[in-house]
Every structure is written in structure tokens, then in C-alpha cells.
mmCIF file of C-alpha atoms (C1' of nucleotides) in Angstrom:
data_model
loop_
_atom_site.group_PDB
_atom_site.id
_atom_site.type_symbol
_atom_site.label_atom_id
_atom_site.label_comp_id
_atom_site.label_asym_id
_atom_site.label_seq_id
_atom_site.Cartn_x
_atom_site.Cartn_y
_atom_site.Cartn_z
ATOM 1 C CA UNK A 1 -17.229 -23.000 -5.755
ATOM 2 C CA UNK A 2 -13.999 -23.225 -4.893
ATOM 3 C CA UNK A 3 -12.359 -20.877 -2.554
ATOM 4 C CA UNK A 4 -9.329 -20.645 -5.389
ATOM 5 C CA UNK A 5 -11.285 -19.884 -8.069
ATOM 6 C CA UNK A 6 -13.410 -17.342 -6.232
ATOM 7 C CA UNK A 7 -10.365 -15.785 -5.100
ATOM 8 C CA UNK A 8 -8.801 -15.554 -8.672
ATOM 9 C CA UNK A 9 -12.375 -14.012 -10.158
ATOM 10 C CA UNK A 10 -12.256 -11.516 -7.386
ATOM 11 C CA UNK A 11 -8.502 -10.105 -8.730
ATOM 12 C CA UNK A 12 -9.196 -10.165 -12.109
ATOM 13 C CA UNK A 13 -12.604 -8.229 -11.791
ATOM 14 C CA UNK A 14 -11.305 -5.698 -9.357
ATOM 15 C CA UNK A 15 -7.614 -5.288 -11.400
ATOM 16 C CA UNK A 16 -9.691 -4.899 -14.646
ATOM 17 C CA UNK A 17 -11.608 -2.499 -12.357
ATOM 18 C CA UNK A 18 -8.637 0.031 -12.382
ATOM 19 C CA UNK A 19 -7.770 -1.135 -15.922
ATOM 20 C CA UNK A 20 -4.310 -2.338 -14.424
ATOM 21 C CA UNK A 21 -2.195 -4.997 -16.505
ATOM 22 C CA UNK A 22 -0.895 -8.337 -14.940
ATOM 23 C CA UNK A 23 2.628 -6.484 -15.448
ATOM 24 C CA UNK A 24 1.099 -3.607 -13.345
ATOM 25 C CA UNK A 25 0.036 -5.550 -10.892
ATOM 26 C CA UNK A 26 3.123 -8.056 -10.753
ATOM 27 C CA UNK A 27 4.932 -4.834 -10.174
ATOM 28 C CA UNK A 28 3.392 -3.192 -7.762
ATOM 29 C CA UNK A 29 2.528 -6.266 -5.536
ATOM 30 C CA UNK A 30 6.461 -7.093 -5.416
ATOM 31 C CA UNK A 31 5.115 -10.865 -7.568
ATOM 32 C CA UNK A 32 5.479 -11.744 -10.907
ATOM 33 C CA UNK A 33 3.412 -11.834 -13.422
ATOM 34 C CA UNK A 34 3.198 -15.738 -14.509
ATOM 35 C CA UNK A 35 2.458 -15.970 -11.011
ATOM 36 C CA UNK A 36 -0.419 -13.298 -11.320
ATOM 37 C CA UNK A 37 -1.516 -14.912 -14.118
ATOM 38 C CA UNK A 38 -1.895 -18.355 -12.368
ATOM 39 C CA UNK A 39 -3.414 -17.184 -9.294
ATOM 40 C CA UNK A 40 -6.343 -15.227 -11.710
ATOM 41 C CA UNK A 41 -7.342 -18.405 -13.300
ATOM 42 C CA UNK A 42 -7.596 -20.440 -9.510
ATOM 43 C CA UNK A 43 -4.528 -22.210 -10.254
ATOM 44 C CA UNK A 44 -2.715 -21.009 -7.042
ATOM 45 C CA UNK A 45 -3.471 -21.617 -3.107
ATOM 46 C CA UNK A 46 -2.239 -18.183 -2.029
ATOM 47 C CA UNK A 47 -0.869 -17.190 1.349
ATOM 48 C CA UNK A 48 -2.166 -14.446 3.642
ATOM 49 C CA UNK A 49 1.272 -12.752 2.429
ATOM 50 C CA UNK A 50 0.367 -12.668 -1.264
ATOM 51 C CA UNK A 51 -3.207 -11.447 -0.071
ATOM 52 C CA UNK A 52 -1.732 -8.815 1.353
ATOM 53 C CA UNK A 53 0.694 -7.598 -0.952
ATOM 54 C CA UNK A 54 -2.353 -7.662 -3.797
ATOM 55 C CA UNK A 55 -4.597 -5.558 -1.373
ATOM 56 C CA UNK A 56 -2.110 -3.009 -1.089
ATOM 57 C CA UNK A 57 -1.016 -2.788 -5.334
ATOM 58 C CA UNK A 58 -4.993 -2.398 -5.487
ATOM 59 C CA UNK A 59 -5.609 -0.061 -2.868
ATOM 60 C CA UNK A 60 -8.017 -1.824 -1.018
ATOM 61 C CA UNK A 61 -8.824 -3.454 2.315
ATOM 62 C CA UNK A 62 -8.076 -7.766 2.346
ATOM 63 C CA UNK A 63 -12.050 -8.322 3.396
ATOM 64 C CA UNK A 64 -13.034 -6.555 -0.145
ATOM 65 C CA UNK A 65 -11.574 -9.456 -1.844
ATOM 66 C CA UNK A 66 -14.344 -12.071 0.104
ATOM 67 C CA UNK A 67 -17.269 -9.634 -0.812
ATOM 68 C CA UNK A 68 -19.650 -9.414 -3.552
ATOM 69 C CA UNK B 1 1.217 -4.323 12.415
ATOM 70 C CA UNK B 2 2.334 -7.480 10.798
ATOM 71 C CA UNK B 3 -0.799 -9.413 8.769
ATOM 72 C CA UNK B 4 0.209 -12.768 10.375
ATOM 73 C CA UNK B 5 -0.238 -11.460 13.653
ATOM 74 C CA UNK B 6 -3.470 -9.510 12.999
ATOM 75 C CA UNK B 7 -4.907 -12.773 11.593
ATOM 76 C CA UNK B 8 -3.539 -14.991 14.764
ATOM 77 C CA UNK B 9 -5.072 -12.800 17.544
ATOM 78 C CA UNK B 10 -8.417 -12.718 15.274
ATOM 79 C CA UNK B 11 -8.106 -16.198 14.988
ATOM 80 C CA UNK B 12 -7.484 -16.586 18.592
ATOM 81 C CA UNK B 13 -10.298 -13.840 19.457
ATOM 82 C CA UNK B 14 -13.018 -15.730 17.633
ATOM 83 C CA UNK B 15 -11.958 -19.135 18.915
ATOM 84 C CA UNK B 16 -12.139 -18.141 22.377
ATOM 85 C CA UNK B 17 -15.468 -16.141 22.225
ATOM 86 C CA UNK B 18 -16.700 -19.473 21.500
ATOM 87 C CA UNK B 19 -15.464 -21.275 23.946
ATOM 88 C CA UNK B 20 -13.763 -23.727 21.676
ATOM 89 C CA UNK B 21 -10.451 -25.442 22.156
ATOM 90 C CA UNK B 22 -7.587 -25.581 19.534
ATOM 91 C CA UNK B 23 -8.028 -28.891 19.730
ATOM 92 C CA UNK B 24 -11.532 -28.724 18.979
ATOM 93 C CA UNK B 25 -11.186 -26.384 16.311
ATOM 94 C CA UNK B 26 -8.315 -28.729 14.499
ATOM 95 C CA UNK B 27 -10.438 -31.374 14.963
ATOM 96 C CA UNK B 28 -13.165 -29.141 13.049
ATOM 97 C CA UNK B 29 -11.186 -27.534 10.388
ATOM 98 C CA UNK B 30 -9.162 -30.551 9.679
ATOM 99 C CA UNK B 31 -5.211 -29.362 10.661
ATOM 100 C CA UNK B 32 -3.628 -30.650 13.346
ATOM 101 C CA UNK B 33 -3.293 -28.359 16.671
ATOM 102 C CA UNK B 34 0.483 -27.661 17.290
ATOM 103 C CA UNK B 35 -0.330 -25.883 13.713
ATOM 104 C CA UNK B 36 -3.119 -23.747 15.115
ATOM 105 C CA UNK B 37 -1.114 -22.710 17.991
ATOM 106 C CA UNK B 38 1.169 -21.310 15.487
ATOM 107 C CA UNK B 39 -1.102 -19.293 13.445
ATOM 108 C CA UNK B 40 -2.280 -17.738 16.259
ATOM 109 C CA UNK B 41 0.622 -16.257 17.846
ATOM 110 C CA UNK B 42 1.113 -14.215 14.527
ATOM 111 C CA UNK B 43 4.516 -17.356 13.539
ATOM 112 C CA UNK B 44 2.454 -19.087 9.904
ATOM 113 C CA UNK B 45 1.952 -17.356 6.612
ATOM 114 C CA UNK B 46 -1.495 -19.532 6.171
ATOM 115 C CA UNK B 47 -2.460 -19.977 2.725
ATOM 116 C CA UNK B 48 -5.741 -19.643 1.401
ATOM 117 C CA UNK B 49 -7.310 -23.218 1.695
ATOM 118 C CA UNK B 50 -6.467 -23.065 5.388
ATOM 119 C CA UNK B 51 -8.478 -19.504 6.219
ATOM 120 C CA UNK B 52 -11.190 -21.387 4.413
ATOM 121 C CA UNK B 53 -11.108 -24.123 6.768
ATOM 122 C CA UNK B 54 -10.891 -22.202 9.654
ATOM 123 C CA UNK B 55 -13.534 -19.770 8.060
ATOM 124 C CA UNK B 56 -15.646 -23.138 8.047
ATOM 125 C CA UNK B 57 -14.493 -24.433 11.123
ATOM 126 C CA UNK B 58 -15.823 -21.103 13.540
ATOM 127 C CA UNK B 59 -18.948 -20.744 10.894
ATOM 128 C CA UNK B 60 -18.151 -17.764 9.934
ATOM 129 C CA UNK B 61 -17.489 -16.239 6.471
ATOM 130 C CA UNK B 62 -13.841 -15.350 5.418
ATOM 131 C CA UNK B 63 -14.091 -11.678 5.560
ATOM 132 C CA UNK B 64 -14.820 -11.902 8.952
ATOM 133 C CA UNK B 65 -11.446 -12.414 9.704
ATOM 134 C CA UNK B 66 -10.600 -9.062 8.258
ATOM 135 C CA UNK B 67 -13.217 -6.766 10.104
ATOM 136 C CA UNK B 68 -12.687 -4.985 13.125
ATOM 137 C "C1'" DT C 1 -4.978 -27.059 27.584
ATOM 138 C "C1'" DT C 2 -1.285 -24.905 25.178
ATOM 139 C "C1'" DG C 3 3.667 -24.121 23.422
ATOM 140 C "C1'" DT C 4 7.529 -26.052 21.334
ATOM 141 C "C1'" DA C 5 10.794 -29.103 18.790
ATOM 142 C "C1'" DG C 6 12.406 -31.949 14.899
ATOM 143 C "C1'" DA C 7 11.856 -34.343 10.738
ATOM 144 C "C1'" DC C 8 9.350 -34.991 6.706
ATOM 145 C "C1'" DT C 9 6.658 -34.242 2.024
ATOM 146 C "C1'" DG C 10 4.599 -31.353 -1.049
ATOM 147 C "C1'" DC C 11 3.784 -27.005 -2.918
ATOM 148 C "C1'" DC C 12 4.331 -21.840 -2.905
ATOM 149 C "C1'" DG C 13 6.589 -18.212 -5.183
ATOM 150 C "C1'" DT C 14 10.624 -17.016 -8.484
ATOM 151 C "C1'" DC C 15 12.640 -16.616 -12.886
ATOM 152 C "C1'" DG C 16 13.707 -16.967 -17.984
ATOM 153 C "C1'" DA C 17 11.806 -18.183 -22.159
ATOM 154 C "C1'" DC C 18 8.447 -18.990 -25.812
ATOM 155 C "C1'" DA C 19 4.004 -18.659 -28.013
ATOM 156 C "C1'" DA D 1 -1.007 -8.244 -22.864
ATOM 157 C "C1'" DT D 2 -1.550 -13.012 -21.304
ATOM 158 C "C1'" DG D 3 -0.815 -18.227 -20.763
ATOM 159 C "C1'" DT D 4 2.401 -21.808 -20.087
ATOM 160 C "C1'" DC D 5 6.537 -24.461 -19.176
ATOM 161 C "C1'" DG D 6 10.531 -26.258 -16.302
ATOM 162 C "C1'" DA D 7 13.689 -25.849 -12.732
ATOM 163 C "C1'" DC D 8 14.697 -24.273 -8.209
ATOM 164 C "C1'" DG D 9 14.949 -22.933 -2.995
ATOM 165 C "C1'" DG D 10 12.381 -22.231 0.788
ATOM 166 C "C1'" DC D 11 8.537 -22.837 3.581
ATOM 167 C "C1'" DA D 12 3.586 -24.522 4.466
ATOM 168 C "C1'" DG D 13 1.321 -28.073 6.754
ATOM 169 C "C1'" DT D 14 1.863 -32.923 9.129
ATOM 170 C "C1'" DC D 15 2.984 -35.821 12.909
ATOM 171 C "C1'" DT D 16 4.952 -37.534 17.347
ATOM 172 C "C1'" DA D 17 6.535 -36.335 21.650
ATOM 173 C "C1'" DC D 18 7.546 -33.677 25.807
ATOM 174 C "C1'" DA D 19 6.968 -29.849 29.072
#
DNA sequence: TTGTAGACTGCCGTCGACA
DNA sequence: ATGTCGACGGCAGTCTACA
């Protein structure tokens, strides 16, 4: 599949995880949330930056979001 | 330290324990090498698509690039 | 073989607004 | 709470060329 859509799967499960809204996450990730919302549905080709930033809001390492 | 750097020297790292040339692994991951010599000394915020390629590129699997 | 420069096109990431 | 739109500035990624 593509590496998008994986990518935007992977956010939404783990941010639904912590039962953390888009705003949430727009907020503590220093985004916004249309863009949030975009990058959960695949929509987005985000940079190692973004990546980063996300990890962090969720508490978790970058290589969590390319496992199962 | 700074995420585009960490990701260059991996980059660079994996490259080299293969013995592969940038311009081998452009040729591979489809970019062009003045760009790869970039990314590696820490300069590019590469998006998502292009870790992929490189992912491809060194057969490895993205969260490679994010493990010790 | 690698680093760097300049010029270019397209898209990332932002923001306000509406459903 | 989320999806979508439109407009915008800045930068990702390309290419040629030279050290």
C-alpha cells in the first residue's frame, strides 16, 4: 500500500490510542489541525520534520510509526 | 541532536556499509545525487516518499532508519 | 567520488471559514 | 470533533556545471 496511507493509518490508530483529538494533536505537534486531518486520511507526503514533531505530541519513538 | 542530521549520518552509515556510491544509490532510489549528498550531511528536511525510496533503494525497511 | 551553486517547478505546511 | 476549500509563502526535489 502506499507509504502515505500507511503512514496516515498509523497516526490515527495510535492518536485514537491515547484518545487524543485532531485539535490535541494539532496543538501539541506545533501543526494544525486541517493539516492533521489531511495527513490521517494519506492525503499528505510528510517531511521527517512533521514526523518528528508527531512522535514527540504522542510520546513515542519515530520507528513506532513503521511498525505493526 | 537535530533529526535531519541523525537521518543523514544513518543514511550515510548504511550506504557505506554497503559499499554503494551516492551515485549508485540515486541511480537506485530514483533522486538525483547532488540531492543525496545533501540529506546526508544533516542540510534536507526529506519528506516521506523519499525515506521510502531510499528505504527501497538500501533494502531495508523504513524503521531501520530510526534504530540504533 | 563527493560537495556546492543557481535556477526552476511543484508541493508542503499555514490559516480562516464553512459544513 | 472532523473534513474540506482557497489562497499564500517558503522550501523540497530537479538539473547542469564546476571544483
Amino acid at each position: 500500500m502506499d507509504i502515505k496511507k500507511e503512514f496516515g493509518k498509523r497516526l490515527n490508530q495510535l492518536r485514537k490510542d491515547r484518545k487524543m483529538s485532531q485539535e490535541k494533536l494539532a496543538e501539541l505537534s506545533e501543526l494544525n489541525r486541517p493539516y492533521i486531518s489531511a495527513i490521517e486520511q494519506g492525503k499528505r507526503n510528510v517531511s521527517l520534520e512533521v514526523i518528528s514533531k508527531l512522535a514527540q505530541a504522542l510520546d513515542i519513538e519515530i520507528k513506532q510509526f513503521f511498525e505493526a
